[in-house]
Amino acid sequence: MGKRLFRWVDERLGTSHFARKAFDKIFPDHWSFMVGEIAMYCLVILIVTGVYLTFFFVPASGEVIYHGSYKALQGARMSAAYASSLDLSFEVRAGLVMRQMHHWAALVFLAAIVVHLCRVFFTGAFRRPREVNWIIGVTLLVMSMMNGFFGYSLLDDLLSGTGVRVGYSIALSIPVAGEWLAFLFFGGEFPNTEFITRFFVLHVLLLPALIVGLLGAHLAILWRQKHTQFKGRGRTEDNIEGSRLWPSYAAKSVGLFFIVTAVIAALGGLAQINPVWLYGPYDPAQASAATAGSQPDWYVGWLDGALRVMPGWEIRAFGHTIANPFFPGAVLPGLTFGVLYLWPFLERRFTKDRDPHNLLDRPRDAPVRTALGAATLSFYTILFIAGGNDVLSSVFRVAPESITNLFRVLIFVVPVLVFLVTRSACRSLARDHVHPFGGTVGSRVRRTPAGGYEAVDDDDPPPAEATRADLVAEAYRRPAPPAP
Amino acid sequence: MPAERRIAVLLLASTLAALGLAGVYIAGGQPQAEGALLGVALAGIGFALILWARGLSSEGAVVAERGPLGGTVEDEEAVEERVEEVTEEPGRRSVLRLFWAAGGALALSAVFPIRSLGPAPGNALLRTAWRPGSRLMDTDGRLVRVDTLQVGGTLTAFPQGAEKAGDSSVILIRLEEGQLQPRPGRESWSPRGYVAYSKICPHVGCPVGLYQADTHELLCPCHQSTFDVLDGARPNFGPATRSLPQLPLAVDPQGFLIAQDDFDEPVGPGFWNRD
């Protein structure tokens, strides 16, 4: 039956020619190549759970009175959007698990994208000929962050409404065009009745379509250019070593999909996320006890931290104002993503390295790049932690002013230290050929007949370039397959 | 245990969990059980697939040639030639320019519908719903009288008849008479120790709701700006750059608190044309 169907399709589309070649496509076995796949599989989960949620969510800000089964809010006035979020959590069977899986998948999706980006950055995988895929990848990150924010905002609870207001205020702070931009994007002065419907269209239609389309391009380019690979015996710029797509890689990758989904499902069922019923409906004049000490989703934490550590400065001149939130809220992300987009070209400019690269650097091979990357990560990590300055202040019983001032210092000092330490660590690792997971460092000793110990001059040291990874690769190596 | 046996156990566990999941749903649903069973059902298949993949192929690592990425020079030249045949001929170039012009104009005209997405900013950011004589109403819909608050008390108030106006919320605080050091020109704005400030943080618009009576400070819970209530709500710390706008208050003959007028400056976050 399967065979007949395959023939039927092949006679009409010529599938067998493509499949035969595709089955032999080689994928590297290194674990770090799995992270991008995790992101892709999270996207699949997001789409499936997201479609289910759209059947129940009402993207409208019209006021309703709640009569559902959650007693604490019965009789409360709220938007239809918030009421439907409560209903799909409490009234719809399997609805809460779907909603929590959707939220968890979004958090893991962005985490996987960021780790994937780090992998590509620290191994130099963005270099020629892969600049275009780097740019597409950064765009996917930006769009995914935006879509996470829109989705979070749709529920119209007290926390999300505050987040939208912050976004509106940042838009408003943009010089010259800010007022118009904010009014056109949010549909007028905030709070208003327009933005939920608008965000809904962006969240379920426009951005997902762009993300899926760009991911398709990302994968097609990967397919065409083939994966990079780490250096190792027998690996050159002109070959690629790994498993064939069929059967081992396909089975492993589909297995990974099921495991990622299993983890998201377990989180969705067992780990509560964004319990909007505790926050109450959005009310622009209220910040309830439930929202004190609350933090945004992790991937916007650095922006919240930047808003918090920014001193109370702004520019007022010639009858105009460049308001304070513009700098942490618009300039910082602009610089962040601007530098990310340009990185392959900036690096090429400084290293003068214009050659195509299919062999990856180990992070130590490029000490300055690695140190810059580590310093940058420390910068955003500090901003992220600074986003919890109120929590830190109450946990450690220190005045929020002191905590904030501390972060204002750390934000400049720590990245410099991280840069220096990382650069020197990379240089000494590269000089001594130390592999963190292989080889032994130190000297050999021999027990003498008298019961003492004496150092042995190692006459046969392992070859300096060989690491355990190489030896393992060697052990597994088989002759190249005959060309199909 | 041999691999086949482990795969069989995993798949059996997955099957049972999936059937259990269906059972939980039929029985009315239970989020924790649904998540856990779905997790087991999926993880069973996932791990079984990976165990299975190990045994599928014994060939280990395989090496293949990459092959060239770019086309040949002949390919490139041939494509360029075919394009130039069309674009470089003198008569066609002027027509092409007209195509570009028409396309550009069309793209430009397609920008205009964006204007329909929102109203013009106009005065919206400069004014609130407070009018001379507006009575203060609390969040439960009660009008605020001169004896509503005791010294040290606070409440959130809106102009009567505009309880939905998001830009008009104020935090009303009753201080000891004479405690406040009014700014020049604001001496008559705080009758009987009542002072009202806009509740919208001038940083990014969060409600400035936390009043610390011992230090007379208002704290914004979002980004920790603090404001000195006795000194015209001047920012003490944090990212806020401006004082909270003060609403000029008065007491009407019936003993209700009223606004003398709208705020004398825009409320909320800063923007280009604020001043």
Tab-separated table of N, CA and C in Angstrom, chain A residues 86-180:
chain	number	residue	atom	x	y	z
A	86	LEU	N	-9.696	33.523	31.108
A	86	LEU	CA	-10.099	32.768	32.295
A	86	LEU	C	-10.925	31.549	31.881
A	87	ASP	N	-11.845	31.761	30.934
A	87	ASP	CA	-12.700	30.645	30.520
A	87	ASP	C	-11.899	29.520	29.891
A	88	LEU	N	-10.932	29.881	29.040
A	88	LEU	CA	-10.183	28.790	28.402
A	88	LEU	C	-9.251	28.118	29.396
A	89	SER	N	-8.989	28.771	30.533
A	89	SER	CA	-8.187	28.126	31.573
A	89	SER	C	-9.042	27.231	32.467
A	90	PHE	N	-10.263	27.678	32.790
A	90	PHE	CA	-11.057	26.958	33.786
A	90	PHE	C	-12.204	26.163	33.186
A	91	GLU	N	-12.807	26.685	32.119
A	91	GLU	CA	-14.018	26.040	31.597
A	91	GLU	C	-13.701	25.033	30.501
A	92	VAL	N	-12.655	25.327	29.700
A	92	VAL	CA	-12.357	24.457	28.559
A	92	VAL	C	-11.496	23.291	29.040
A	93	ARG	N	-11.979	22.085	28.840
A	93	ARG	CA	-11.197	20.918	29.245
A	93	ARG	C	-9.919	20.869	28.408
A	94	ALA	N	-8.801	20.646	29.034
A	94	ALA	CA	-7.473	20.624	28.401
A	94	ALA	C	-6.998	22.027	28.027
A	95	GLY	N	-7.848	23.040	28.260
A	95	GLY	CA	-7.481	24.399	27.860
A	95	GLY	C	-6.301	24.943	28.641
A	96	LEU	N	-6.296	24.688	29.954
A	96	LEU	CA	-5.215	25.244	30.779
A	96	LEU	C	-3.872	24.631	30.386
A	97	VAL	N	-3.879	23.309	30.145
A	97	VAL	CA	-2.619	22.666	29.756
A	97	VAL	C	-2.139	23.233	28.420
A	98	MET	N	-3.067	23.432	27.501
A	98	MET	CA	-2.695	24.010	26.206
A	98	MET	C	-2.103	25.412	26.401
A	99	ARG	N	-2.745	26.214	27.248
A	99	ARG	CA	-2.257	27.589	27.449
A	99	ARG	C	-0.885	27.588	28.110
A	100	GLN	N	-0.734	26.731	29.097
A	100	GLN	CA	0.567	26.720	29.792
A	100	GLN	C	1.656	26.107	28.914
A	101	MET	N	1.284	25.115	28.095
A	101	MET	CA	2.273	24.578	27.151
A	101	MET	C	2.691	25.665	26.173
A	102	HIS	N	1.710	26.466	25.723
A	102	HIS	CA	2.000	27.541	24.773
A	102	HIS	C	2.996	28.523	25.404
A	103	HIS	N	2.742	28.886	26.659
A	103	HIS	CA	3.619	29.857	27.319
A	103	HIS	C	5.009	29.264	27.548
A	104	TRP	N	5.048	28.030	28.038
A	104	TRP	CA	6.353	27.402	28.274
A	104	TRP	C	7.120	27.227	26.965
A	105	ALA	N	6.399	26.819	25.915
A	105	ALA	CA	7.070	26.624	24.627
A	105	ALA	C	7.677	27.935	24.141
A	106	ALA	N	6.970	29.061	24.406
A	106	ALA	CA	7.506	30.358	23.995
A	106	ALA	C	8.793	30.666	24.762
A	107	LEU	N	8.788	30.373	26.062
A	107	LEU	CA	9.976	30.662	26.865
A	107	LEU	C	11.153	29.801	26.412
A	108	VAL	N	10.892	28.510	26.165
A	108	VAL	CA	11.971	27.610	25.746
A	108	VAL	C	12.406	27.952	24.317
A	109	PHE	N	11.450	28.323	23.477
A	109	PHE	CA	11.743	28.723	22.101
A	109	PHE	C	12.793	29.829	22.087
A	110	LEU	N	12.532	30.889	22.855
A	110	LEU	CA	13.477	32.002	22.855
A	110	LEU	C	14.793	31.617	23.501
A	111	ALA	N	14.737	30.795	24.542
A	111	ALA	CA	15.987	30.356	25.167
A	111	ALA	C	16.817	29.564	24.156
A	112	ALA	N	16.149	28.666	23.417
A	112	ALA	CA	16.881	27.853	22.447
A	112	ALA	C	17.460	28.733	21.336
A	113	ILE	N	16.699	29.739	20.913
A	113	ILE	CA	17.216	30.641	19.875
A	113	ILE	C	18.476	31.347	20.376
A	114	VAL	N	18.425	31.822	21.620
A	114	VAL	CA	19.577	32.564	22.144
A	114	VAL	C	20.789	31.643	22.285
A	115	VAL	N	20.582	30.418	22.775
A	115	VAL	CA	21.710	29.492	22.914
A	115	VAL	C	22.256	29.124	21.528
A	116	HIS	N	21.353	28.922	20.590
A	116	HIS	CA	21.752	28.627	19.212
A	116	HIS	C	22.594	29.770	18.636
A	117	LEU	N	22.127	31.000	18.906
A	117	LEU	CA	22.878	32.171	18.450
A	117	LEU	C	24.265	32.195	19.072
A	118	CYS	N	24.355	31.863	20.355
A	118	CYS	CA	25.666	31.825	21.019
A	118	CYS	C	26.547	30.757	20.378
A	119	ARG	N	25.970	29.607	20.089
A	119	ARG	CA	26.747	28.534	19.456
A	119	ARG	C	27.330	29.037	18.134
A	120	VAL	N	26.478	29.657	17.335
A	120	VAL	CA	26.923	30.128	16.023
A	120	VAL	C	27.972	31.230	16.179
A	121	PHE	N	27.759	32.099	17.182
A	121	PHE	CA	28.698	33.203	17.383
A	121	PHE	C	30.056	32.682	17.847
A	122	PHE	N	30.049	31.890	18.932
A	122	PHE	CA	31.321	31.530	19.554
A	122	PHE	C	32.135	30.544	18.717
A	123	THR	N	31.507	29.886	17.748
A	123	THR	CA	32.279	28.968	16.905
A	123	THR	C	32.572	29.584	15.542
A	124	GLY	N	32.136	30.833	15.335
A	124	GLY	CA	32.423	31.495	14.061
A	124	GLY	C	31.644	30.917	12.895
A	125	ALA	N	30.495	30.312	13.173
A	125	ALA	CA	29.729	29.692	12.092
A	125	ALA	C	29.043	30.717	11.201
A	126	PHE	N	29.073	31.999	11.614
A	126	PHE	CA	28.393	33.051	10.843
A	126	PHE	C	29.256	33.553	9.696
A	127	ARG	N	30.523	33.085	9.623
A	127	ARG	CA	31.439	33.655	8.632
A	127	ARG	C	31.055	33.217	7.223
A	128	ARG	N	31.656	33.860	6.247
A	128	ARG	CA	31.405	33.513	4.865
A	128	ARG	C	31.447	32.005	4.707
A	129	PRO	N	30.496	31.367	4.043
A	129	PRO	CA	29.399	31.931	3.235
A	129	PRO	C	28.071	32.026	3.970
A	130	ARG	N	28.052	32.107	5.285
A	130	ARG	CA	26.783	31.974	6.011
A	130	ARG	C	26.260	33.303	6.562
A	131	GLU	N	26.715	34.452	6.023
A	131	GLU	CA	26.265	35.745	6.553
A	131	GLU	C	24.756	35.929	6.406
A	132	VAL	N	24.215	35.471	5.269
A	132	VAL	CA	22.782	35.691	5.043
A	132	VAL	C	21.970	34.926	6.090
A	133	ASN	N	22.400	33.704	6.386
A	133	ASN	CA	21.643	32.941	7.368
A	133	ASN	C	21.771	33.528	8.764
A	134	TRP	N	22.880	34.177	9.038
A	134	TRP	CA	23.026	34.898	10.310
A	134	TRP	C	21.999	36.017	10.391
A	135	ILE	N	21.874	36.774	9.295
A	135	ILE	CA	20.933	37.902	9.292
A	135	ILE	C	19.499	37.402	9.453
A	136	ILE	N	19.185	36.318	8.740
A	136	ILE	CA	17.838	35.745	8.892
A	136	ILE	C	17.632	35.280	10.333
A	137	GLY	N	18.666	34.679	10.899
A	137	GLY	CA	18.552	34.188	12.271
A	137	GLY	C	18.310	35.312	13.270
A	138	VAL	N	19.037	36.419	13.126
A	138	VAL	CA	18.832	37.551	14.047
A	138	VAL	C	17.413	38.097	13.872
A	139	THR	N	16.939	38.144	12.607
A	139	THR	CA	15.579	38.615	12.363
A	139	THR	C	14.567	37.699	13.049
A	140	LEU	N	14.820	36.387	12.980
A	140	LEU	CA	13.920	35.450	13.654
A	140	LEU	C	13.900	35.706	15.159
A	141	LEU	N	15.058	36.023	15.725
A	141	LEU	CA	15.111	36.329	17.159
A	141	LEU	C	14.268	37.562	17.478
A	142	VAL	N	14.463	38.627	16.692
A	142	VAL	CA	13.724	39.866	16.948
A	142	VAL	C	12.224	39.621	16.837
A	143	MET	N	11.819	38.937	15.761
A	143	MET	CA	10.386	38.715	15.552
A	143	MET	C	9.805	37.827	16.641
A	144	SER	N	10.593	36.846	17.073
A	144	SER	CA	10.081	35.947	18.104
A	144	SER	C	9.917	36.679	19.428
A	145	MET	N	10.859	37.575	19.731
A	145	MET	CA	10.711	38.366	20.956
A	145	MET	C	9.475	39.243	20.876
A	146	MET	N	9.293	39.886	19.717
A	146	MET	CA	8.131	40.747	19.562
A	146	MET	C	6.848	39.935	19.685
A	147	ASN	N	6.847	38.766	19.068
A	147	ASN	CA	5.619	37.988	19.110
A	147	ASN	C	5.350	37.459	20.516
A	148	GLY	N	6.409	37.161	21.252
A	148	GLY	CA	6.222	36.766	22.639
A	148	GLY	C	5.568	37.891	23.431
A	149	PHE	N	6.046	39.106	23.193
A	149	PHE	CA	5.495	40.260	23.908
A	149	PHE	C	4.023	40.478	23.534
A	150	PHE	N	3.702	40.358	22.236
A	150	PHE	CA	2.299	40.561	21.822
A	150	PHE	C	1.398	39.493	22.434
A	151	GLY	N	1.885	38.250	22.429
A	151	GLY	CA	1.059	37.173	22.977
A	151	GLY	C	0.810	37.370	24.460
A	152	TYR	N	1.847	37.748	25.173
A	152	TYR	CA	1.761	37.998	26.611
A	152	TYR	C	0.767	39.123	26.882
A	153	SER	N	0.736	40.112	25.962
A	153	SER	CA	-0.103	41.292	26.159
A	153	SER	C	-1.576	41.023	25.912
A	154	LEU	N	-1.874	39.973	25.120
A	154	LEU	CA	-3.258	39.768	24.695
A	154	LEU	C	-4.199	39.493	25.858
A	155	LEU	N	-3.698	38.842	26.895
A	155	LEU	CA	-4.597	38.356	27.951
A	155	LEU	C	-5.243	39.492	28.732
A	156	ASP	N	-4.636	40.690	28.657
A	156	ASP	CA	-5.232	41.880	29.254
A	156	ASP	C	-5.421	41.748	30.760
A	157	ASP	N	-4.467	41.080	31.415
A	157	ASP	CA	-4.497	41.050	32.873
A	157	ASP	C	-3.700	42.245	33.389
A	158	LEU	N	-3.649	42.379	34.697
A	158	LEU	CA	-3.029	43.571	35.284
A	158	LEU	C	-1.548	43.673	34.923
A	159	LEU	N	-0.869	42.515	34.896
A	159	LEU	CA	0.560	42.535	34.559
A	159	LEU	C	0.798	42.876	33.102
A	160	SER	N	0.055	42.215	32.223
A	160	SER	CA	0.323	42.415	30.802
A	160	SER	C	-0.046	43.829	30.390
A	161	GLY	N	-1.123	44.351	30.965
A	161	GLY	CA	-1.511	45.719	30.636
A	161	GLY	C	-0.430	46.707	31.023
A	162	THR	N	0.205	46.469	32.168
A	162	THR	CA	1.315	47.329	32.575
A	162	THR	C	2.452	47.229	31.566
A	163	GLY	N	2.699	46.003	31.073
A	163	GLY	CA	3.742	45.821	30.062
A	163	GLY	C	3.435	46.586	28.787
A	164	VAL	N	2.172	46.551	28.353
A	164	VAL	CA	1.794	47.276	27.139
A	164	VAL	C	1.992	48.774	27.348
A	165	ARG	N	1.636	49.228	28.558
A	165	ARG	CA	1.799	50.649	28.833
A	165	ARG	C	3.273	51.059	28.746
A	166	VAL	N	4.164	50.195	29.231
A	166	VAL	CA	5.596	50.481	29.140
A	166	VAL	C	6.011	50.558	27.668
A	167	GLY	N	5.514	49.589	26.864
A	167	GLY	CA	5.831	49.608	25.433
A	167	GLY	C	5.339	50.878	24.766
A	168	TYR	N	4.120	51.286	25.117
A	168	TYR	CA	3.540	52.515	24.572
A	168	TYR	C	4.396	53.728	24.950
A	169	SER	N	4.841	53.742	26.208
A	169	SER	CA	5.622	54.895	26.672
A	169	SER	C	6.968	54.968	25.972
A	170	ILE	N	7.549	53.800	25.683
A	170	ILE	CA	8.823	53.802	24.957
A	170	ILE	C	8.601	54.327	23.543
A	171	ALA	N	7.521	53.870	22.889
A	171	ALA	CA	7.219	54.368	21.541
A	171	ALA	C	7.028	55.882	21.582
A	172	LEU	N	6.319	56.338	22.621
A	172	LEU	CA	6.035	57.771	22.760
A	172	LEU	C	7.318	58.593	22.910
A	173	SER	N	8.357	57.990	23.477
A	173	SER	CA	9.573	58.744	23.788
A	173	SER	C	10.471	58.948	22.572
A	174	ILE	N	10.151	58.298	21.450
A	174	ILE	CA	11.022	58.408	20.279
A	174	ILE	C	11.001	59.849	19.764
A	175	PRO	N	12.160	60.441	19.529
A	175	PRO	CA	12.189	61.848	19.110
A	175	PRO	C	11.407	62.083	17.809
A	176	VAL	N	10.856	63.258	17.682
A	176	VAL	CA	10.147	63.777	16.513
A	176	VAL	C	8.862	62.988	16.225
A	177	ALA	N	8.985	61.673	15.915
A	177	ALA	CA	7.827	60.934	15.415
A	177	ALA	C	7.113	60.134	16.500
A	178	GLY	N	7.627	60.161	17.750
A	178	GLY	CA	7.118	59.253	18.780
A	178	GLY	C	5.623	59.324	19.010
A	179	GLU	N	5.070	60.560	19.066
A	179	GLU	CA	3.641	60.680	19.348
A	179	GLU	C	2.820	60.025	18.249
A	180	TRP	N	3.183	60.296	17.000
A	180	TRP	CA	2.453	59.696	15.883
A	180	TRP	C	2.641	58.189	15.854
